[in-house]
CSV table of C-alpha atoms and ligand atoms in Angstrom, one decimal:
chain,number,residue,atom,x,y,z
A,99,UNK,CA,41.2,3.0,26.2
A,100,UNK,CA,43.0,5.6,24.3
A,101,UNK,CA,42.2,6.1,21.0
A,102,UNK,CA,45.2,5.3,18.2
A,103,UNK,CA,48.0,8.4,18.4
A,104,UNK,CA,46.7,11.5,15.9
A,105,UNK,CA,43.1,9.5,15.8
A,106,UNK,CA,40.8,12.2,16.2
A,107,UNK,CA,36.7,11.5,15.3
A,108,UNK,CA,35.4,12.1,12.0
A,109,UNK,CA,33.2,14.7,12.5
A,110,UNK,CA,29.5,14.3,10.0
A,111,UNK,CA,30.8,10.6,9.7
A,112,UNK,CA,28.7,7.5,10.9
A,113,UNK,CA,29.4,3.9,10.0
A,114,UNK,CA,27.4,0.8,10.1
A,115,UNK,CA,27.2,-2.5,10.2
A,116,UNK,CA,23.7,-4.7,10.1
A,117,UNK,CA,23.2,-7.6,12.7
A,118,UNK,CA,20.4,-10.1,13.5
A,119,UNK,CA,19.4,-11.4,16.8
A,120,UNK,CA,16.7,-12.6,18.7
A,121,UNK,CA,15.2,-15.5,20.4
A,122,UNK,CA,14.0,-18.9,19.3
A,123,UNK,CA,11.9,-20.9,21.5
A,124,UNK,CA,10.0,-24.6,21.7
A,125,UNK,CA,7.9,-26.1,24.2
A,126,UNK,CA,8.3,-29.6,25.5
A,127,UNK,CA,6.9,-32.4,23.5
A,128,UNK,CA,7.9,-35.5,21.6
A,129,UNK,CA,9.7,-33.6,18.9
A,130,UNK,CA,11.4,-31.8,21.8
A,131,UNK,CA,11.6,-33.7,24.9
A,132,UNK,CA,12.3,-32.4,28.5
A,133,UNK,CA,16.1,-33.7,29.4
A,134,UNK,CA,15.4,-35.4,32.6
A,135,UNK,CA,17.5,-32.7,35.0
A,136,UNK,CA,14.8,-29.9,33.8
A,137,UNK,CA,12.7,-29.4,36.1
A,138,UNK,CA,9.0,-30.7,35.4
A,139,UNK,CA,7.6,-26.8,35.5
A,140,UNK,CA,9.6,-25.8,32.8
A,141,UNK,CA,7.6,-25.7,29.3
A,142,UNK,CA,10.0,-24.9,26.8
A,143,UNK,CA,14.1,-24.5,25.9
A,144,UNK,CA,15.2,-21.2,24.0
A,145,UNK,CA,18.1,-19.7,23.0
A,146,UNK,CA,18.6,-16.4,22.5
A,147,UNK,CA,21.4,-14.7,20.4
A,148,UNK,CA,23.1,-12.2,18.1
A,149,UNK,CA,24.8,-12.8,14.8
A,150,UNK,CA,25.5,-11.5,11.1
A,151,UNK,CA,22.8,-11.4,8.6
A,152,UNK,CA,23.4,-14.7,6.6
A,153,UNK,CA,25.9,-15.6,9.3
A,154,UNK,CA,28.6,-13.2,8.1
A,155,UNK,CA,31.5,-12.4,10.2
A,156,UNK,CA,30.8,-10.0,13.1
A,157,UNK,CA,33.5,-10.9,15.6
A,158,UNK,CA,35.7,-8.5,13.4
A,159,UNK,CA,33.5,-5.9,15.3
A,160,UNK,CA,31.9,-7.7,18.6
A,161,UNK,CA,34.0,-8.9,20.4
A,162,UNK,CA,31.8,-9.8,22.8
A,163,UNK,CA,28.3,-9.8,24.3
A,164,UNK,CA,26.7,-10.5,27.7
A,165,UNK,CA,23.1,-11.4,28.0
A,166,UNK,CA,21.4,-10.7,31.1
A,167,UNK,CA,18.5,-13.2,31.4
A,168,UNK,CA,15.3,-13.3,34.5
A,169,UNK,CA,17.0,-13.7,37.9
A,170,UNK,CA,15.5,-16.7,38.6
A,171,UNK,CA,17.6,-18.5,35.8
A,172,UNK,CA,20.8,-20.2,37.1
A,173,UNK,CA,23.6,-18.4,36.3
A,174,UNK,CA,21.7,-15.3,34.7
A,175,UNK,CA,24.1,-13.4,33.6
A,176,UNK,CA,25.9,-14.8,30.4
A,177,UNK,CA,29.3,-13.5,28.9
A,178,UNK,CA,30.0,-14.7,24.9
A,179,UNK,CA,33.4,-14.7,23.9
A,180,UNK,CA,36.0,-15.8,21.2
A,181,UNK,CA,33.6,-16.9,18.9
A,182,UNK,CA,34.8,-18.3,15.4
A,183,UNK,CA,34.5,-16.4,12.7
A,184,UNK,CA,30.5,-16.2,11.5
A,185,UNK,CA,29.3,-18.0,14.3
A,186,UNK,CA,26.3,-16.8,16.3
A,187,UNK,CA,26.7,-15.1,20.4
A,188,UNK,CA,24.0,-17.3,22.0
A,189,UNK,CA,23.0,-18.8,24.9
A,190,UNK,CA,20.2,-21.4,25.5
A,191,UNK,CA,18.2,-21.9,28.5
A,192,UNK,CA,14.5,-23.6,29.8
A,193,UNK,CA,12.3,-22.1,32.1
A,194,UNK,CA,8.2,-21.3,31.5
A,195,UNK,CA,8.3,-18.0,31.5
A,196,UNK,CA,8.9,-14.7,29.1
A,197,UNK,CA,10.7,-11.5,30.0
A,198,UNK,CA,13.2,-8.9,29.1
A,199,UNK,CA,16.2,-9.9,27.9
A,200,UNK,CA,19.3,-7.8,28.6
A,201,UNK,CA,21.9,-7.6,25.3
A,202,UNK,CA,25.2,-5.7,26.0
A,203,UNK,CA,27.7,-5.6,23.0
A,204,UNK,CA,31.3,-4.7,23.8
A,205,UNK,CA,32.9,-3.4,20.3
A,206,UNK,CA,36.8,-4.3,19.9
A,207,UNK,CA,39.1,-2.4,21.7
A,208,UNK,CA,40.5,-0.3,19.0
A,209,UNK,CA,37.1,1.3,18.0
A,210,UNK,CA,37.2,2.9,21.3
A,211,UNK,CA,33.6,3.2,22.1
A,212,UNK,CA,31.6,2.4,25.1
A,213,UNK,CA,29.4,-1.0,25.3
A,214,UNK,CA,26.0,-0.4,24.4
A,215,UNK,CA,22.7,-2.3,25.3
A,216,UNK,CA,19.6,-3.4,23.7
A,217,UNK,CA,16.9,-5.0,25.2
A,218,UNK,CA,14.8,-8.1,23.3
A,219,UNK,CA,11.6,-9.9,24.8
A,220,UNK,CA,11.9,-13.5,24.8
A,221,UNK,CA,8.3,-15.0,23.3
A,222,UNK,CA,7.6,-18.1,23.8
A,223,UNK,CA,4.1,-18.8,22.7
A,224,UNK,CA,3.0,-18.5,19.1
A,225,UNK,CA,2.3,-14.9,18.0
A,226,UNK,CA,1.1,-12.9,14.9
A,227,UNK,CA,-2.0,-14.0,12.4
A,228,UNK,CA,-3.8,-17.3,12.7
A,229,UNK,CA,-1.6,-18.5,9.7
A,230,UNK,CA,1.7,-17.4,11.3
A,231,UNK,CA,0.4,-18.9,14.7
A,232,UNK,CA,-0.4,-22.2,12.7
A,233,UNK,CA,2.4,-22.2,11.2
A,234,UNK,CA,5.4,-21.6,14.5
A,235,UNK,CA,2.9,-24.6,16.1
A,236,UNK,CA,3.1,-27.2,13.2
A,237,UNK,CA,7.1,-26.4,13.4
A,238,UNK,CA,7.4,-25.9,17.4
A,239,UNK,CA,9.4,-22.9,16.9
A,240,UNK,CA,9.0,-19.4,17.7
A,241,UNK,CA,11.1,-17.6,16.6
A,242,UNK,CA,11.0,-13.7,17.3
A,243,UNK,CA,14.0,-12.2,15.7
A,244,UNK,CA,15.2,-8.9,14.5
A,245,UNK,CA,17.5,-7.1,11.9
A,246,UNK,CA,19.4,-4.1,13.1
A,247,UNK,CA,22.3,-2.2,12.0
A,248,UNK,CA,24.9,-1.5,15.0
A,249,UNK,CA,25.5,2.6,13.8
A,250,UNK,CA,28.9,4.5,15.1
A,251,UNK,CA,28.4,8.0,14.6
A,252,UNK,CA,31.7,10.4,14.3
A,253,UNK,CA,33.9,7.3,14.4
A,254,UNK,CA,38.1,7.5,15.7
A,255,UNK,CA,39.7,8.0,12.3
A,256,UNK,CA,41.2,4.6,12.9
A,257,UNK,CA,38.6,2.6,13.6
A,258,UNK,CA,36.6,3.9,10.4
A,259,UNK,CA,39.5,3.3,8.6
A,260,UNK,CA,39.7,-0.5,10.2
A,261,UNK,CA,36.0,-0.9,9.0
A,262,UNK,CA,36.5,0.1,5.7
A,263,UNK,CA,40.0,-1.7,5.2
A,264,UNK,CA,39.4,-5.2,2.9
A,265,UNK,CA,40.8,-8.0,5.3
A,266,UNK,CA,42.9,-10.8,4.7
A,267,UNK,CA,40.9,-14.2,5.0
A,268,UNK,CA,43.1,-16.5,3.5
A,269,UNK,CA,43.3,-20.0,5.2
A,270,UNK,CA,45.3,-19.7,8.1
A,271,UNK,CA,44.4,-15.8,8.4
A,272,UNK,CA,43.2,-14.7,12.3
A,273,UNK,CA,40.1,-13.9,12.2
A,274,UNK,CA,39.5,-15.2,8.6
A,275,UNK,CA,36.3,-17.2,7.6
A,276,UNK,CA,36.1,-20.7,6.8
A,277,UNK,CA,37.2,-21.7,3.7
A,278,UNK,CA,33.7,-21.2,1.4
A,279,UNK,CA,31.9,-19.3,3.9
A,280,UNK,CA,29.0,-17.4,1.6
A,281,UNK,CA,29.8,-13.6,1.8
A,282,UNK,CA,26.9,-11.3,1.5
A,283,UNK,CA,25.6,-10.5,-1.8
A,284,UNK,CA,26.4,-14.2,-3.2
A,285,UNK,CA,29.8,-14.1,-3.5
A,286,UNK,CA,32.3,-16.7,-2.0
A,287,UNK,CA,34.7,-15.8,0.5
A,288,UNK,CA,38.3,-16.2,-1.4
A,289,UNK,CA,41.7,-14.7,-0.1
A,290,UNK,CA,40.5,-11.1,0.6
A,291,UNK,CA,37.0,-10.2,1.9
A,292,UNK,CA,35.6,-7.1,2.6
A,293,UNK,CA,34.5,-5.9,6.4
A,294,UNK,CA,30.7,-5.8,4.7
A,295,UNK,CA,27.6,-3.8,5.2
A,296,UNK,CA,25.8,-5.1,2.8
A,297,UNK,CA,23.0,-7.7,3.2
A,298,UNK,CA,22.1,-10.8,1.2
A,299,UNK,CA,20.3,-10.5,-2.2
A,300,UNK,CA,17.3,-12.8,-1.3
A,301,UNK,CA,15.9,-14.7,1.7
A,302,UNK,CA,16.4,-18.2,2.3
A,303,UNK,CA,15.1,-20.9,5.0
A,304,UNK,CA,16.8,-19.3,8.3
A,305,UNK,CA,17.8,-16.2,6.7
A,306,UNK,CA,14.5,-13.9,7.1
A,307,UNK,CA,16.1,-10.6,6.3
A,308,UNK,CA,18.1,-9.1,2.8
A,309,UNK,CA,16.7,-7.1,0.1
A,310,UNK,CA,13.7,-9.1,-1.3
A,311,UNK,CA,12.6,-8.8,2.5
A,312,UNK,CA,13.1,-4.8,2.0
A,313,UNK,CA,11.5,-4.8,-1.5
A,314,UNK,CA,8.5,-6.9,0.3
A,315,UNK,CA,8.1,-4.2,3.3
A,316,UNK,CA,8.3,-1.7,1.0
A,317,UNK,CA,5.5,-3.0,-0.9
A,318,UNK,CA,3.1,-3.3,1.9
A,319,UNK,CA,4.0,0.3,3.2
A,320,UNK,CA,3.0,1.6,-0.4
A,321,UNK,CA,0.1,-0.6,-0.3
A,322,UNK,CA,-1.1,0.5,3.5
A,323,UNK,CA,-0.7,4.2,2.1
A,324,UNK,CA,-2.5,3.7,-1.1
A,325,UNK,CA,-5.3,2.0,1.2
A,326,UNK,CA,-5.2,5.1,3.8
A,327,UNK,CA,-5.2,7.9,1.3
A,328,UNK,CA,-8.3,6.2,-0.5
A,329,UNK,CA,-9.7,5.9,3.0
A,330,UNK,CA,-8.7,9.8,3.4
A,331,UNK,CA,-10.7,10.6,-0.2
A,332,UNK,CA,-13.8,9.3,1.1
A,333,UNK,CA,-13.8,11.7,3.9
A,334,UNK,CA,-13.4,14.8,1.8
B,130,SLL,C1,6.6,-13.2,34.9
B,130,SLL,N1,7.8,-12.0,34.1
B,130,SLL,O1,6.3,-12.9,36.5
B,130,SLL,C2,7.5,-13.2,34.4
B,130,SLL,C3,9.1,-13.9,34.9
B,130,SLL,C4,10.7,-16.0,34.8
B,130,SLL,C5,11.1,-17.0,33.6
B,130,SLL,C6,9.1,-14.6,34.0
B,130,SLL,C7,13.2,-19.8,34.5
B,130,SLL,C8,12.7,-20.8,35.7
B,130,SLL,C9,13.8,-21.9,36.6
B,130,SLL,C10,11.8,-19.0,33.5
B,130,SLL,O2,10.9,-19.2,33.1
B,130,SLL,N2,11.9,-17.9,34.4
B,130,SLL,O3,14.7,-21.9,35.7
B,130,SLL,O4,12.8,-22.3,37.7
B,130,SLL,O5,5.4,-14.3,34.0
């Protein structure tokens, strides 16, 4: 699609929006019984998704998502669109094996940007250290989630303007979030909202990515760096 009249790319500028993607898998057992129509060799049910951090709206920039699953799975190419603001683009399946899922992002046509693809490994089995594996077994839930940022380099002026202009989320407005939907940073959606790139301050169950997570990660990196520096000191 041709860009809006007079729109040109903004040299030296980039714009980004955070999102979360990944898989959640559960094995079939008493807590998650295998449905009668599912083949006996299928050991797990799982879901792959793309969503906003803390379920913020991403539908104003993401129009549809195509999930390409393993060919052995029924209806292996699945296109998800027309999701409500704040809800995930997701699809579920059952099976026995792990594989690489292809996730293709189609942006709103106004962006004039081509679709982009990322890959995600479906994890069915507990992973991590012993304690993490035990927790996943106890909860019968293997979450393989990633925080990512979609970056548009040198976006068209019209798209940049669209992305950085507050949007009307008043009741009944098209594309608005539901009343009372939580905004990133803890605010609540009122009559206007930002098309925000910020992430929440703190982590809560089901929402592992936040400023708090970032701080914890940087603490871990700092501690690892100090350890390496101390070890290097021992060699000198
Ligand atoms: C493997 N790379 O060779 C993997 C393939 C295939 C997963 C995994 C569904 C099967 C069905 C399913 O679990 N496919 O619907 O019959 O191990």
